Amino acid sequence: MSLSPVINRMLSVEMKEKQQRTLTLDELGVDMELFTEFLMHISPNALHEPILPGPKNVLLLLKLADYFQLDWLKSRCEKHLINCMEIPLIDRFLLTKQYGLTIMKNYFLHLNVDKLRAFFKANHVQLLPNVSDEFCGHFCFRLCG
């Protein structure tokens, strides 16, 4: 069986993937080369000796880890993103809601107050429509507290 609950479901019930013995990736916008890289990250060898995400593949791996419900790979990607200077901070922040990145959310909430204030001031136009009321409350508490 697969490491992915999604693939397990596809192959265990009478879905076209089981009948055709194929997996279609069209909706993910991933070509075969990128999917092969993803498979290297989830192979049994990678579980024993982890292949870590890098700045060039972390977003793809995060997208596929989320789609295939591979929480352990999603967590690796999230931990890499915290210190990934190649991706702008606002872009990394916007991933918290899209992928439910709790570690990343906590990283932002525990930033130095001056840095958090500067981040909010510089990015408030992008932040406001993408922040839950709860998260906004935490932000305000940190900035005003």
PDB file of C-alpha atoms in Angstrom:
ATOM      1  CA  MET A   1       0.000   0.000   0.000  1.00  0.00           C
ATOM      2  CA  SER A   2       0.926   3.622  -0.445  1.00  0.00           C
ATOM      3  CA  LEU A   3       1.996   6.098   2.202  1.00  0.00           C
ATOM      4  CA  SER A   4      -0.796   8.380   1.033  1.00  0.00           C
ATOM      5  CA  PRO A   5      -4.377   8.007   2.274  1.00  0.00           C
ATOM      6  CA  VAL A   6      -5.534   9.641  -0.964  1.00  0.00           C
ATOM      7  CA  ILE A   7      -3.803   7.080  -3.171  1.00  0.00           C
ATOM      8  CA  ASN A   8      -4.978   4.251  -0.903  1.00  0.00           C
ATOM      9  CA  ARG A   9      -8.590   5.390  -1.367  1.00  0.00           C
ATOM     10  CA  MET A  10      -8.166   5.753  -5.123  1.00  0.00           C
ATOM     11  CA  LEU A  11      -6.818   2.234  -5.421  1.00  0.00           C
ATOM     12  CA  SER A  12      -9.084   0.524  -2.909  1.00  0.00           C
ATOM     13  CA  VAL A  13     -12.501   1.632  -4.154  1.00  0.00           C
ATOM     14  CA  GLU A  14     -13.930   1.323  -7.635  1.00  0.00           C
ATOM     15  CA  MET A  15     -12.497   4.542  -8.963  1.00  0.00           C
ATOM     16  CA  LYS A  16     -11.106   4.989 -12.460  1.00  0.00           C
ATOM     17  CA  GLU A  17      -7.563   5.010 -11.021  1.00  0.00           C
ATOM     18  CA  LYS A  18      -8.016   1.437  -9.833  1.00  0.00           C
ATOM     19  CA  GLN A  19      -9.726   0.253 -13.008  1.00  0.00           C
ATOM     20  CA  GLN A  20      -7.219   1.916 -15.347  1.00  0.00           C
ATOM     21  CA  ARG A  21      -4.252   1.413 -12.996  1.00  0.00           C
ATOM     22  CA  THR A  22      -3.247   5.037 -13.621  1.00  0.00           C
ATOM     23  CA  LEU A  23      -3.058   8.233 -11.642  1.00  0.00           C
ATOM     24  CA  THR A  24      -3.887  11.487 -13.469  1.00  0.00           C
ATOM     25  CA  LEU A  25      -2.047  14.593 -12.322  1.00  0.00           C
ATOM     26  CA  ASP A  26      -3.552  17.087 -14.769  1.00  0.00           C
ATOM     27  CA  GLU A  27      -5.503  18.993 -12.108  1.00  0.00           C
ATOM     28  CA  LEU A  28      -2.310  19.494 -10.098  1.00  0.00           C
ATOM     29  CA  GLY A  29      -0.384  21.139 -12.923  1.00  0.00           C
ATOM     30  CA  VAL A  30       2.621  18.889 -12.298  1.00  0.00           C
ATOM     31  CA  ASP A  31       4.704  17.365 -15.058  1.00  0.00           C
ATOM     32  CA  MET A  32       6.283  13.919 -14.873  1.00  0.00           C
ATOM     33  CA  GLU A  33       9.742  15.257 -13.977  1.00  0.00           C
ATOM     34  CA  LEU A  34       8.389  17.133 -10.958  1.00  0.00           C
ATOM     35  CA  PHE A  35       6.248  14.190  -9.888  1.00  0.00           C
ATOM     36  CA  THR A  36       9.297  11.909 -10.111  1.00  0.00           C
ATOM     37  CA  GLU A  37      11.112  14.293  -7.764  1.00  0.00           C
ATOM     38  CA  PHE A  38       8.145  14.114  -5.391  1.00  0.00           C
ATOM     39  CA  LEU A  39       8.284  10.300  -5.486  1.00  0.00           C
ATOM     40  CA  MET A  40      11.979  10.425  -4.520  1.00  0.00           C
ATOM     41  CA  HIS A  41      11.006  12.410  -1.415  1.00  0.00           C
ATOM     42  CA  ILE A  42       8.432   9.848  -0.327  1.00  0.00           C
ATOM     43  CA  SER A  43      10.328   6.681  -1.251  1.00  0.00           C
ATOM     44  CA  PRO A  44      11.220   4.211   1.530  1.00  0.00           C
ATOM     45  CA  ASN A  45      14.869   5.350   1.275  1.00  0.00           C
ATOM     46  CA  ALA A  46      13.824   8.945   1.943  1.00  0.00           C
ATOM     47  CA  LEU A  47      11.959   7.858   5.063  1.00  0.00           C
ATOM     48  CA  HIS A  48      15.146   6.423   6.558  1.00  0.00           C
ATOM     49  CA  GLU A  49      17.511   9.080   5.221  1.00  0.00           C
ATOM     50  CA  PRO A  50      15.307  12.120   4.587  1.00  0.00           C
ATOM     51  CA  ILE A  51      15.757  14.144   1.437  1.00  0.00           C
ATOM     52  CA  LEU A  52      15.058  17.663   2.614  1.00  0.00           C
ATOM     53  CA  PRO A  53      13.103  20.216   0.599  1.00  0.00           C
ATOM     54  CA  GLY A  54      15.035  23.070  -0.962  1.00  0.00           C
ATOM     55  CA  PRO A  55      14.074  26.549  -2.140  1.00  0.00           C
ATOM     56  CA  LYS A  56      13.467  25.322  -5.698  1.00  0.00           C
ATOM     57  CA  ASN A  57      11.136  22.440  -4.838  1.00  0.00           C
ATOM     58  CA  VAL A  58       9.555  23.266  -1.480  1.00  0.00           C
ATOM     59  CA  LEU A  59       6.375  24.806  -2.928  1.00  0.00           C
ATOM     60  CA  LEU A  60       5.786  21.854  -5.256  1.00  0.00           C
ATOM     61  CA  LEU A  61       6.424  19.369  -2.449  1.00  0.00           C
ATOM     62  CA  LEU A  62       4.096  21.286  -0.137  1.00  0.00           C
ATOM     63  CA  LYS A  63       1.339  21.303  -2.767  1.00  0.00           C
ATOM     64  CA  LEU A  64       1.664  17.562  -3.410  1.00  0.00           C
ATOM     65  CA  ALA A  65       2.065  16.698   0.282  1.00  0.00           C
ATOM     66  CA  ASP A  66      -1.156  18.576   0.978  1.00  0.00           C
ATOM     67  CA  TYR A  67      -3.017  16.964  -1.931  1.00  0.00           C
ATOM     68  CA  PHE A  68      -1.884  13.441  -1.039  1.00  0.00           C
ATOM     69  CA  GLN A  69      -2.298  14.081   2.727  1.00  0.00           C
ATOM     70  CA  LEU A  70       1.320  13.366   3.633  1.00  0.00           C
ATOM     71  CA  ASP A  71       1.496  15.308   6.889  1.00  0.00           C
ATOM     72  CA  TRP A  72       5.087  14.293   7.640  1.00  0.00           C
ATOM     73  CA  LEU A  73       6.293  15.749   4.297  1.00  0.00           C
ATOM     74  CA  LYS A  74       4.097  18.811   4.738  1.00  0.00           C
ATOM     75  CA  SER A  75       5.765  19.366   8.120  1.00  0.00           C
ATOM     76  CA  ARG A  76       9.250  19.097   6.562  1.00  0.00           C
ATOM     77  CA  CYS A  77       8.266  21.661   3.942  1.00  0.00           C
ATOM     78  CA  GLU A  78       6.812  23.972   6.577  1.00  0.00           C
ATOM     79  CA  LYS A  79       9.972  23.822   8.688  1.00  0.00           C
ATOM     80  CA  HIS A  80      12.062  24.617   5.611  1.00  0.00           C
ATOM     81  CA  LEU A  81       9.831  27.560   4.664  1.00  0.00           C
ATOM     82  CA  ILE A  82      10.373  29.283   8.012  1.00  0.00           C
ATOM     83  CA  ASN A  83      13.994  30.009   7.073  1.00  0.00           C
ATOM     84  CA  CYS A  84      13.668  30.047   3.275  1.00  0.00           C
ATOM     85  CA  MET A  85      14.911  33.542   2.449  1.00  0.00           C
ATOM     86  CA  GLU A  86      14.532  32.892  -1.290  1.00  0.00           C
ATOM     87  CA  ILE A  87      10.752  33.150  -0.901  1.00  0.00           C
ATOM     88  CA  PRO A  88       9.453  36.562   0.266  1.00  0.00           C
ATOM     89  CA  LEU A  89       8.068  36.611   3.805  1.00  0.00           C
ATOM     90  CA  ILE A  90       4.604  37.728   2.662  1.00  0.00           C
ATOM     91  CA  ASP A  91       4.394  34.779   0.241  1.00  0.00           C
ATOM     92  CA  ARG A  92       5.362  32.388   3.017  1.00  0.00           C
ATOM     93  CA  PHE A  93       2.756  33.974   5.275  1.00  0.00           C
ATOM     94  CA  LEU A  94       0.009  33.537   2.673  1.00  0.00           C
ATOM     95  CA  LEU A  95       0.745  29.798   2.599  1.00  0.00           C
ATOM     96  CA  THR A  96      -0.335  29.471   6.259  1.00  0.00           C
ATOM     97  CA  LYS A  97      -4.018  29.753   5.413  1.00  0.00           C
ATOM     98  CA  GLN A  98      -3.889  27.890   2.100  1.00  0.00           C
ATOM     99  CA  TYR A  99      -2.179  24.823   3.581  1.00  0.00           C
ATOM    100  CA  GLY A 100      -3.052  25.151   7.278  1.00  0.00           C
ATOM    101  CA  LEU A 101       0.572  25.625   8.363  1.00  0.00           C
ATOM    102  CA  THR A 102       0.420  25.826  12.160  1.00  0.00           C
ATOM    103  CA  ILE A 103       4.189  25.962  12.750  1.00  0.00           C
ATOM    104  CA  MET A 104       4.501  28.836  10.269  1.00  0.00           C
ATOM    105  CA  LYS A 105       1.545  30.630  11.857  1.00  0.00           C
ATOM    106  CA  ASN A 106       3.206  30.372  15.271  1.00  0.00           C
ATOM    107  CA  TYR A 107       6.475  31.618  13.780  1.00  0.00           C
ATOM    108  CA  PHE A 108       4.730  34.811  12.676  1.00  0.00           C
ATOM    109  CA  LEU A 109       2.919  35.236  15.981  1.00  0.00           C
ATOM    110  CA  HIS A 110       6.201  34.993  17.885  1.00  0.00           C
ATOM    111  CA  LEU A 111       8.182  37.451  15.782  1.00  0.00           C
ATOM    112  CA  ASN A 112       9.775  40.335  17.609  1.00  0.00           C
ATOM    113  CA  VAL A 113       7.021  42.968  18.038  1.00  0.00           C
ATOM    114  CA  ASP A 114       8.942  45.571  16.020  1.00  0.00           C
ATOM    115  CA  LYS A 115       9.448  43.109  13.149  1.00  0.00           C
ATOM    116  CA  LEU A 116       5.813  42.007  13.348  1.00  0.00           C
ATOM    117  CA  ARG A 117       4.635  45.635  13.261  1.00  0.00           C
ATOM    118  CA  ALA A 118       6.880  46.411  10.263  1.00  0.00           C
ATOM    119  CA  PHE A 119       5.681  43.267   8.476  1.00  0.00           C
ATOM    120  CA  PHE A 120       2.029  44.146   9.087  1.00  0.00           C
ATOM    121  CA  LYS A 121       2.521  47.778   8.032  1.00  0.00           C
ATOM    122  CA  ALA A 122       4.318  46.810   4.806  1.00  0.00           C
ATOM    123  CA  ASN A 123       1.856  44.071   3.856  1.00  0.00           C
ATOM    124  CA  HIS A 124      -1.513  44.983   5.399  1.00  0.00           C
ATOM    125  CA  VAL A 125      -3.271  45.223   2.013  1.00  0.00           C
ATOM    126  CA  GLN A 126      -2.390  41.590   1.228  1.00  0.00           C
ATOM    127  CA  LEU A 127      -2.792  40.397   4.803  1.00  0.00           C
ATOM    128  CA  LEU A 128      -6.278  41.594   5.696  1.00  0.00           C
ATOM    129  CA  PRO A 129      -8.276  39.520   3.179  1.00  0.00           C
ATOM    130  CA  ASN A 130      -6.147  36.450   3.928  1.00  0.00           C
ATOM    131  CA  VAL A 131      -6.192  36.416   7.722  1.00  0.00           C
ATOM    132  CA  SER A 132      -8.856  34.706   9.808  1.00  0.00           C
ATOM    133  CA  ASP A 133     -10.558  36.730  12.544  1.00  0.00           C
ATOM    134  CA  GLU A 134      -8.841  34.563  15.152  1.00  0.00           C
ATOM    135  CA  PHE A 135      -5.397  35.131  13.645  1.00  0.00           C
ATOM    136  CA  CYS A 136      -6.093  38.857  13.284  1.00  0.00           C
ATOM    137  CA  GLY A 137      -7.005  38.929  16.984  1.00  0.00           C
ATOM    138  CA  HIS A 138      -3.687  37.272  17.859  1.00  0.00           C
ATOM    139  CA  PHE A 139      -1.861  39.804  15.663  1.00  0.00           C
ATOM    140  CA  CYS A 140      -3.600  42.742  17.347  1.00  0.00           C
ATOM    141  CA  PHE A 141      -2.930  41.319  20.804  1.00  0.00           C
ATOM    142  CA  ARG A 142       0.791  41.003  20.002  1.00  0.00           C
ATOM    143  CA  LEU A 143       1.014  44.469  18.435  1.00  0.00           C
ATOM    144  CA  CYS A 144      -0.964  46.280  21.124  1.00  0.00           C
ATOM    145  CA  GLY A 145       0.034  44.203  24.141  1.00  0.00           C
TER     146      GLY A 145
END
